[in-house]
PDB file of C-alpha atoms in Angstrom:
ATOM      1  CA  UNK A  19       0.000   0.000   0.000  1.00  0.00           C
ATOM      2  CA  UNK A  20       1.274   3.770  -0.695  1.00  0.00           C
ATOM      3  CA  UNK A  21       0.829   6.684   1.234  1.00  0.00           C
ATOM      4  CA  UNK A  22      -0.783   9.764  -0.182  1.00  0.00           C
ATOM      5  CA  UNK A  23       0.020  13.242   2.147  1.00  0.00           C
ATOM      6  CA  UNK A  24      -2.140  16.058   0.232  1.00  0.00           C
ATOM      7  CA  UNK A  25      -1.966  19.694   1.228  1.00  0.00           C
ATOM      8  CA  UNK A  26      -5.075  21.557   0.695  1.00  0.00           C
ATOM      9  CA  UNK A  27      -4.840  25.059   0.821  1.00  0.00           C
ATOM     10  CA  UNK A  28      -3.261  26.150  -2.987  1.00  0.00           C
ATOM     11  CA  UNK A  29      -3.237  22.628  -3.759  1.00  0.00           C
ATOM     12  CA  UNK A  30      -6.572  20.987  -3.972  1.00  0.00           C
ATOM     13  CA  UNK A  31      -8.220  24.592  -3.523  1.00  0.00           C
ATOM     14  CA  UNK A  32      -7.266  27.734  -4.971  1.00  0.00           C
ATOM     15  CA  UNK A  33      -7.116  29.924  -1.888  1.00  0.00           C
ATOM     16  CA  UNK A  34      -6.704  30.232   1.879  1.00  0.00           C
ATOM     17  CA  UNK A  35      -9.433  28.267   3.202  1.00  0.00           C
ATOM     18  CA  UNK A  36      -8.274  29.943   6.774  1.00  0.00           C
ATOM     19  CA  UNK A  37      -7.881  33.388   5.764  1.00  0.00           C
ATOM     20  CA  UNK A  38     -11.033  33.266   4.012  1.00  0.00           C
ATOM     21  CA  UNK A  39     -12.722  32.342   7.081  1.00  0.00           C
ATOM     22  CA  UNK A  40     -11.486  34.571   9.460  1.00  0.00           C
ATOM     23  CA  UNK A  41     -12.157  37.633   6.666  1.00  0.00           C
ATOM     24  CA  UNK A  42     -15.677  36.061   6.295  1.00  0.00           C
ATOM     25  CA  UNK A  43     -16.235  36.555  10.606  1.00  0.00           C
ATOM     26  CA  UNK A  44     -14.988  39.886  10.816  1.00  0.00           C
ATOM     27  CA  UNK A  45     -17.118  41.232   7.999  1.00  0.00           C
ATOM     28  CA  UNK A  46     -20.168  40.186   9.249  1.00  0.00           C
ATOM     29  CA  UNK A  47     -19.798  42.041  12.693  1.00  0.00           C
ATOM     30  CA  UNK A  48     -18.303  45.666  12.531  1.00  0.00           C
ATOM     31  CA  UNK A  49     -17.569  45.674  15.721  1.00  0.00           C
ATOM     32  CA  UNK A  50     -15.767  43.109  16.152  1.00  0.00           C
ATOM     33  CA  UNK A  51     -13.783  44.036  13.108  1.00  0.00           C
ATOM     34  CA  UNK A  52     -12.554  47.096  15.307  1.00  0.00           C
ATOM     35  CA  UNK A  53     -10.959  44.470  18.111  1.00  0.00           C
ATOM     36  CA  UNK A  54      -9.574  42.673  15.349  1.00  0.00           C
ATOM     37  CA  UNK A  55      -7.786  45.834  14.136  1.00  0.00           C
ATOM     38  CA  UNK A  56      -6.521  46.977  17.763  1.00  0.00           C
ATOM     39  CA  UNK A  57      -5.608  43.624  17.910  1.00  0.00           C
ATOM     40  CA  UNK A  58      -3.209  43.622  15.080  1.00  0.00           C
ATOM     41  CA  UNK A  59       0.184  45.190  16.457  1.00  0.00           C
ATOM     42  CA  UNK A  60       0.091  42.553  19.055  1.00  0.00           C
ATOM     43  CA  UNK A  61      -1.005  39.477  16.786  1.00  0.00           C
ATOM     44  CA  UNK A  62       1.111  40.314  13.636  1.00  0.00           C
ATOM     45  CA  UNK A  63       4.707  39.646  15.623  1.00  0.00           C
ATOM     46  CA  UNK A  64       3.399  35.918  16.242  1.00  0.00           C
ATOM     47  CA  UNK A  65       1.340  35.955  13.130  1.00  0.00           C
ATOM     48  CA  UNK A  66       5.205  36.151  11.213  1.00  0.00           C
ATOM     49  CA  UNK A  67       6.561  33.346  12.806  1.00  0.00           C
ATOM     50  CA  UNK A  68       5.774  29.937  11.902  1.00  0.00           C
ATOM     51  CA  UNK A  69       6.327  28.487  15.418  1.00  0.00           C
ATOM     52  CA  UNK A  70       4.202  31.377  17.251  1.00  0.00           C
ATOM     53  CA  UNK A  71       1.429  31.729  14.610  1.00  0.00           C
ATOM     54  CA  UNK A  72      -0.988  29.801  16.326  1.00  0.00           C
ATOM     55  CA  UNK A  73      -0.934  31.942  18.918  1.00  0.00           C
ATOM     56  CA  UNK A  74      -1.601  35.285  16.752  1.00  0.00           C
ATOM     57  CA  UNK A  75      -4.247  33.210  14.498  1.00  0.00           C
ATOM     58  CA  UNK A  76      -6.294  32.041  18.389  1.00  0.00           C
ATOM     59  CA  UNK A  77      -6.533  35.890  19.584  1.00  0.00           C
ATOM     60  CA  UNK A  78      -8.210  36.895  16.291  1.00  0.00           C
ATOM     61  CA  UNK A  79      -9.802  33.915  15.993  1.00  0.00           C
ATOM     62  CA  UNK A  80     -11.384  34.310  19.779  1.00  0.00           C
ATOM     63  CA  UNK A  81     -11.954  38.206  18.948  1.00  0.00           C
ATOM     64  CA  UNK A  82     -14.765  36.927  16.040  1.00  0.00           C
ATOM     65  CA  UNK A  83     -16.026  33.891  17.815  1.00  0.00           C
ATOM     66  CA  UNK A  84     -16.398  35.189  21.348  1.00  0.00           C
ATOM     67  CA  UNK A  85     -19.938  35.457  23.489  1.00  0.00           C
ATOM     68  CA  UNK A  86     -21.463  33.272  20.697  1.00  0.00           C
ATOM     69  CA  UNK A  87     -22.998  30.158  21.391  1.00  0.00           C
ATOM     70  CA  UNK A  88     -21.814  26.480  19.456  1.00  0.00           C
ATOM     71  CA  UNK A  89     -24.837  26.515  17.705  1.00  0.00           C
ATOM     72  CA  UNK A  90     -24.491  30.024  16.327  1.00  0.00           C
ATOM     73  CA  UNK A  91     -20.588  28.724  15.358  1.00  0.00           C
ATOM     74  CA  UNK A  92     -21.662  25.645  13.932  1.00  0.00           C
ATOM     75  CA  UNK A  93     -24.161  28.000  12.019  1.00  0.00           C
ATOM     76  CA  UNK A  94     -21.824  30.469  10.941  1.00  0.00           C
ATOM     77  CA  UNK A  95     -19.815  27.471   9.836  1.00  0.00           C
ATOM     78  CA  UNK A  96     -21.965  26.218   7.051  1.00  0.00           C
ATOM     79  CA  UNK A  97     -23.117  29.682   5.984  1.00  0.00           C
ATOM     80  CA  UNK A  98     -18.869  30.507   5.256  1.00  0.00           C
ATOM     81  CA  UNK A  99     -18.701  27.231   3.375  1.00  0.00           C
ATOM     82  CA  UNK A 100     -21.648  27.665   1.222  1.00  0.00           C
ATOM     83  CA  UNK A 101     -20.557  30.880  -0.048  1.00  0.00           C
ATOM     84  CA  UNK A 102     -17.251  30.329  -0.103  1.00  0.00           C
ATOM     85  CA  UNK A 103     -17.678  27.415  -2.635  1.00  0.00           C
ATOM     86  CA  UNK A 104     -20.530  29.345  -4.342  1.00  0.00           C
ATOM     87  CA  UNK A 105     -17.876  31.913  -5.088  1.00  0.00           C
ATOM     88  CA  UNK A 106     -16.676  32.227  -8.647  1.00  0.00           C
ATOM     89  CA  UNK A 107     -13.175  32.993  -7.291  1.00  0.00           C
ATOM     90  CA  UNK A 108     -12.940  29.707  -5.186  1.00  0.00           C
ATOM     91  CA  UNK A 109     -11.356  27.533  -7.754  1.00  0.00           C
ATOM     92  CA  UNK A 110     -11.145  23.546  -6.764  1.00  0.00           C
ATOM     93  CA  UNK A 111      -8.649  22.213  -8.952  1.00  0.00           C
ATOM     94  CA  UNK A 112     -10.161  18.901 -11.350  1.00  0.00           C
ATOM     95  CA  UNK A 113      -6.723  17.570 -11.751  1.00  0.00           C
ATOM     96  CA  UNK A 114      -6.486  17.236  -7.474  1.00  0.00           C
ATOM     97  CA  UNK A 115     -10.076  15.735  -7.979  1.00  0.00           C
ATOM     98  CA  UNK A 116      -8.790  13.168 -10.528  1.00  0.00           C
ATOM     99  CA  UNK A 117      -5.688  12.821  -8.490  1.00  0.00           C
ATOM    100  CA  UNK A 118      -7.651  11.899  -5.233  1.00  0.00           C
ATOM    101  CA  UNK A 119     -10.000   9.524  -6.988  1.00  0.00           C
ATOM    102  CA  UNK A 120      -7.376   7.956  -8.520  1.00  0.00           C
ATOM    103  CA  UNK A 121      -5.384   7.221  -6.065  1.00  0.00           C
ATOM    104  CA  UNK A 122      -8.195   6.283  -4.194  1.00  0.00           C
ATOM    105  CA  UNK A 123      -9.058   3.545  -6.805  1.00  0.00           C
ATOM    106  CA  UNK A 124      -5.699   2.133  -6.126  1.00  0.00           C
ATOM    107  CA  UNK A 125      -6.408   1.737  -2.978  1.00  0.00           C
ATOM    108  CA  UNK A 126      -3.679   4.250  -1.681  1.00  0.00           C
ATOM    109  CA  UNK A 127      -4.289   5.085   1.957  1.00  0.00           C
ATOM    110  CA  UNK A 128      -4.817   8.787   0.951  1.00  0.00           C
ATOM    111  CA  UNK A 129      -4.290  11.950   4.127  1.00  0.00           C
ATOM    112  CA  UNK A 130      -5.255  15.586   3.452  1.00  0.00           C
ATOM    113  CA  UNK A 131      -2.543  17.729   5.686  1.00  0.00           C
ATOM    114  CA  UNK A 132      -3.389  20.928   6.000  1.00  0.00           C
ATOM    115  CA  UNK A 133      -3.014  23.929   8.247  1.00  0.00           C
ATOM    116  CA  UNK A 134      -6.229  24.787   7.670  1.00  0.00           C
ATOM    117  CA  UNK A 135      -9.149  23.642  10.823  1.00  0.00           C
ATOM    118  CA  UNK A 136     -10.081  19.986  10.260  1.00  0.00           C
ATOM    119  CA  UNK A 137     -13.918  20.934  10.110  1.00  0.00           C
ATOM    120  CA  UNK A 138     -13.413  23.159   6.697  1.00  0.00           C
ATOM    121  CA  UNK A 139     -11.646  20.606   5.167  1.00  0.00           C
ATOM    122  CA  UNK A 140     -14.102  18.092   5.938  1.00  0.00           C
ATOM    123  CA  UNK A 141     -17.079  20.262   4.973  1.00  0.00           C
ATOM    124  CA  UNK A 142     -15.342  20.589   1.664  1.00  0.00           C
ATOM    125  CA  UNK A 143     -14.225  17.386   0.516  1.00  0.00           C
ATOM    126  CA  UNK A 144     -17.303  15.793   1.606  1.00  0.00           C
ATOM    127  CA  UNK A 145     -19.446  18.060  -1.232  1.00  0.00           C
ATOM    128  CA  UNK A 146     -16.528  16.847  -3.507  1.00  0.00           C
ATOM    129  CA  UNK A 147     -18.124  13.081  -2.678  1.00  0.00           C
ATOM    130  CA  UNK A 148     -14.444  11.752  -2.640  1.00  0.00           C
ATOM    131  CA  UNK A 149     -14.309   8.490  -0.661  1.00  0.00           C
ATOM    132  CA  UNK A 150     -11.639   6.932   1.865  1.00  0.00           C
ATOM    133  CA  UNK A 151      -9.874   9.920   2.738  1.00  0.00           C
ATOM    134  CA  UNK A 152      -8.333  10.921   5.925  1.00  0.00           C
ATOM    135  CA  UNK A 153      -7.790  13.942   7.761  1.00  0.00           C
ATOM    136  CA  UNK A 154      -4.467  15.700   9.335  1.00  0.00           C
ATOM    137  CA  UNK A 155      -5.302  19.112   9.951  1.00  0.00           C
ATOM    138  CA  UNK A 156      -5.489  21.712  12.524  1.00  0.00           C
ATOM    139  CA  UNK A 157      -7.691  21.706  15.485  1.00  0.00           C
ATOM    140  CA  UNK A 158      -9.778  24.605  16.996  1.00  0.00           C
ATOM    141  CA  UNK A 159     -11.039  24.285  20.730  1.00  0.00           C
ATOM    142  CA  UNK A 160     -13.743  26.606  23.025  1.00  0.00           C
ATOM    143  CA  UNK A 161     -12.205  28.577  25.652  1.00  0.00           C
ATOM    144  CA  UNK A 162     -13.539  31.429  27.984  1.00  0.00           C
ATOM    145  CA  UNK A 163     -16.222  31.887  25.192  1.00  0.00           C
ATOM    146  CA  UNK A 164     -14.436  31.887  21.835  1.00  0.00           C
ATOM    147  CA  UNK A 165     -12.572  29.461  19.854  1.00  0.00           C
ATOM    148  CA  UNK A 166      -8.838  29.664  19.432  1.00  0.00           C
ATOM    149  CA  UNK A 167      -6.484  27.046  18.149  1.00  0.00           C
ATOM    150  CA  UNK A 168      -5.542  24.005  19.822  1.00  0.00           C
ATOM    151  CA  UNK A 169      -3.187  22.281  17.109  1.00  0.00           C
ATOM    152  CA  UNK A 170      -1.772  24.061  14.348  1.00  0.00           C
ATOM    153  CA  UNK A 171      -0.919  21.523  11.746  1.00  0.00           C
ATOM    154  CA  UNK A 172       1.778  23.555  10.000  1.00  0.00           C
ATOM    155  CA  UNK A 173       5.388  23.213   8.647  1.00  0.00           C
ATOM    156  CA  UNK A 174       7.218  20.745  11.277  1.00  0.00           C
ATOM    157  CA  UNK A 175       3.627  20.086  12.926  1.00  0.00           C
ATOM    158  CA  UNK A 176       2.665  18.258  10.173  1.00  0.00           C
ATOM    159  CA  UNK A 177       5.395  16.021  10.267  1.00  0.00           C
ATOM    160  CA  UNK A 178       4.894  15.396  13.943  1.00  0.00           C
ATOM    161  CA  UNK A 179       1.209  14.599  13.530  1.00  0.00           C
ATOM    162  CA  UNK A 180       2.118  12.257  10.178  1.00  0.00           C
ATOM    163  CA  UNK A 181       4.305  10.298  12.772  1.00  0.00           C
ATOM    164  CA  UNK A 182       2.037   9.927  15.382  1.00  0.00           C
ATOM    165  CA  UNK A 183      -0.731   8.506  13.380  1.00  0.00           C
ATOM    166  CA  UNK A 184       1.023   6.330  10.439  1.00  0.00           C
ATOM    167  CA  UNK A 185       4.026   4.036  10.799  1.00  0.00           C
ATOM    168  CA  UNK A 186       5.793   4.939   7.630  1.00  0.00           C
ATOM    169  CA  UNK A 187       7.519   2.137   7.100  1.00  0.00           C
ATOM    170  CA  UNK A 188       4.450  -0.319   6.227  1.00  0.00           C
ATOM    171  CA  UNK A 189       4.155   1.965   3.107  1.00  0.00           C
ATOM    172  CA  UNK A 190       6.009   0.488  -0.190  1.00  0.00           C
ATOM    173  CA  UNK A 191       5.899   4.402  -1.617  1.00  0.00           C
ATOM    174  CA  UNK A 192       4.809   7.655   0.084  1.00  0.00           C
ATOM    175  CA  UNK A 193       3.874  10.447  -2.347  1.00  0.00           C
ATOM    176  CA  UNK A 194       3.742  14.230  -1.438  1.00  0.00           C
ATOM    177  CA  UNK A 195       1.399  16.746  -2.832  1.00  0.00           C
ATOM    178  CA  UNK A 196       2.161  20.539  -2.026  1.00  0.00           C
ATOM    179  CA  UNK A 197       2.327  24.003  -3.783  1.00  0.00           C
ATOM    180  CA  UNK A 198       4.624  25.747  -1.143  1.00  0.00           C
ATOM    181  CA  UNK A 199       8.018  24.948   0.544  1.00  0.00           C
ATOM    182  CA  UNK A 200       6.376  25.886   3.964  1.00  0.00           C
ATOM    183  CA  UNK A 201       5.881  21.889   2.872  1.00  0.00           C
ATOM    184  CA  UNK A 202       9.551  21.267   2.842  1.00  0.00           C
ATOM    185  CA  UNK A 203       9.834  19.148   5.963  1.00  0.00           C
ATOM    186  CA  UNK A 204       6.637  17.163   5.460  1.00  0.00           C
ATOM    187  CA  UNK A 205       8.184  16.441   1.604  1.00  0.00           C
ATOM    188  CA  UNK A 206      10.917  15.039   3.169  1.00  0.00           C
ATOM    189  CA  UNK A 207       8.691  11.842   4.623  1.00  0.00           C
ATOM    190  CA  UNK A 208       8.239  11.152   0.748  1.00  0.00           C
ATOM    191  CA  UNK A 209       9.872   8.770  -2.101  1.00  0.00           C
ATOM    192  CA  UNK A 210       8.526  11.477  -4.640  1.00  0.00           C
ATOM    193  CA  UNK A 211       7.264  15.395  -4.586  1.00  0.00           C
ATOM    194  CA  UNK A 212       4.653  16.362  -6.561  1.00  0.00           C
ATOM    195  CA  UNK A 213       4.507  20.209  -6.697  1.00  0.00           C
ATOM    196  CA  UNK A 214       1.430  22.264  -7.716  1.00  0.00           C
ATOM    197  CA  UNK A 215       1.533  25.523  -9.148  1.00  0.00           C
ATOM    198  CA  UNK A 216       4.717  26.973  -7.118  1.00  0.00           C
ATOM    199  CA  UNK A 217       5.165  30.493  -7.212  1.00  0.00           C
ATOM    200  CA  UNK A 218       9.142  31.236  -8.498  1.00  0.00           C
ATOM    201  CA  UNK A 219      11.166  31.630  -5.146  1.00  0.00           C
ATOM    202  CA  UNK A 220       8.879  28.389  -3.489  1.00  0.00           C
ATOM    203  CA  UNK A 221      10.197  26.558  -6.710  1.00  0.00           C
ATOM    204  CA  UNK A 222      13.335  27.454  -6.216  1.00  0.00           C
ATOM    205  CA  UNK A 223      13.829  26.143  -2.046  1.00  0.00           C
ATOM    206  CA  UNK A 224      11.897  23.526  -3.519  1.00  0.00           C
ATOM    207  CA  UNK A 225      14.211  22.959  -6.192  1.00  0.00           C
ATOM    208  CA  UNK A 226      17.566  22.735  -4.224  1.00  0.00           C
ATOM    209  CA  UNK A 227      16.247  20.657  -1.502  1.00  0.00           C
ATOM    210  CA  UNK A 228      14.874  17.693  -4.249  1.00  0.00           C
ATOM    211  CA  UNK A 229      16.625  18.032  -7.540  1.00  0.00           C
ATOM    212  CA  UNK A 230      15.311  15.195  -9.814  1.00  0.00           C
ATOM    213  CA  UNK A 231      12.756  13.771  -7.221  1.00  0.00           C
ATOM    214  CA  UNK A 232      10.252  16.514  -7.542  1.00  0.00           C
ATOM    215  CA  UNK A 233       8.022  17.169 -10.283  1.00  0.00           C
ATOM    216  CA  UNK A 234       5.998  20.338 -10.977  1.00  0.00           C
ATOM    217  CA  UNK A 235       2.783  20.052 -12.204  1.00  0.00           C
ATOM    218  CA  UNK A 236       0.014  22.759 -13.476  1.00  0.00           C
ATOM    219  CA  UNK A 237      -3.372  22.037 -12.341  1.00  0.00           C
ATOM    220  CA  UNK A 238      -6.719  24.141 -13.005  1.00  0.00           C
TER     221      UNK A 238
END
């Protein structure tokens, strides 16, 4: 059996599922946009760091959840995911599509990674009706009120969380799927890179790090 570790965000979807979101809360609620904008000199220092950006990414994320009940979250939810797919700008990219059902079809044990929260993802791929995938992705929790983040499955997170759950050496192949080199460490875990769409310095780390292992691909 192989091992299939798919990023989501830029790879299966055209945007940031995350950033969407969070622009999606604050719009709705002007006054809660004006605690997210007070907020920003203190988030943005964690926000640049990979290893502190969970911490930046909970305060906002607490600032447009907080006071409201699950319900209204759960809500809020499905009202962000309908029109974020209904959006003409939202592209989901047919060749992941074909990618994930083929690979499902080969019976490849096939993981989404992504730093985006694990309900989005799931939301999404289940109105893509793709079968006999799993999930590696961040994790939001309720505290004081709000949500903030309680796993960020990002950059050297993801390899910690691919560890914990899979045994990598029952696979005969693992396969990679990623458009950034944020990915770098978790494309390290694979026999073969299979880069989507990278922007010109991301191909480049890329590049140097996997030579003649890595192939680039153009998917719409």
């Amino acid at each position: 059996m192989n091992l299939i570790l798919f990023d989501f965000d830029k790879t299966i979807i055209n945007k940031d599922t995350g950033a969407e979101y969070m622009k999606f809360m604050v719009q709705r609620n002007p006054i809660r946009f004006v605690l997210c904008f007070f907020a920003l000199p203190f988030t943005l220092p964690f926000l640049i760091l990979n290893k502190t950006k969970f911490i930046g990414f909970s305060v906002l994320l607490w600032l447009v959840t907080c006071g409201m009940s699950p319900k209204k979250i759960v809500t809020l939810r499905k009202h962000f995911i309908n029109r974020y797919l209904e959006n003409k700008a939202t592209v989901i990219y047919k060749n992941a599509i074909e990618q994930l059902i083929s690979h499902a079809q080969n019976k490849d044990r096939v993981v989404i990674v992504s730093g985006a929260s694990e309900w989005m993802v799931k939301r999404i791929i289940v109105k893509l009706c793709i079968p006999m995938l799993e999930f590696a992705c961040s994790e939001e929790t309720r505290l004081a009120g709000g949500m903030v983040s309680k796993f960020h499955c990002y950059s050297t997170k993801k390899v910690e969380r691919i560890k914990m759950r899979y045994n990598l050496e029952e696979y005969e192949t693992i396969i990679g799927y990623s458009d950034s080199s944020i990915d770098i460490p978790l494309l390290r875990l694979c026999n073969q890179q299979i880069i989507v769409n990278p922007k010109p310095n991301c191909g480049t780390k890329l590049t140097k790090s996997f030579g003649k292992s890595m192939k680039i691909v153009k998917w719409v």
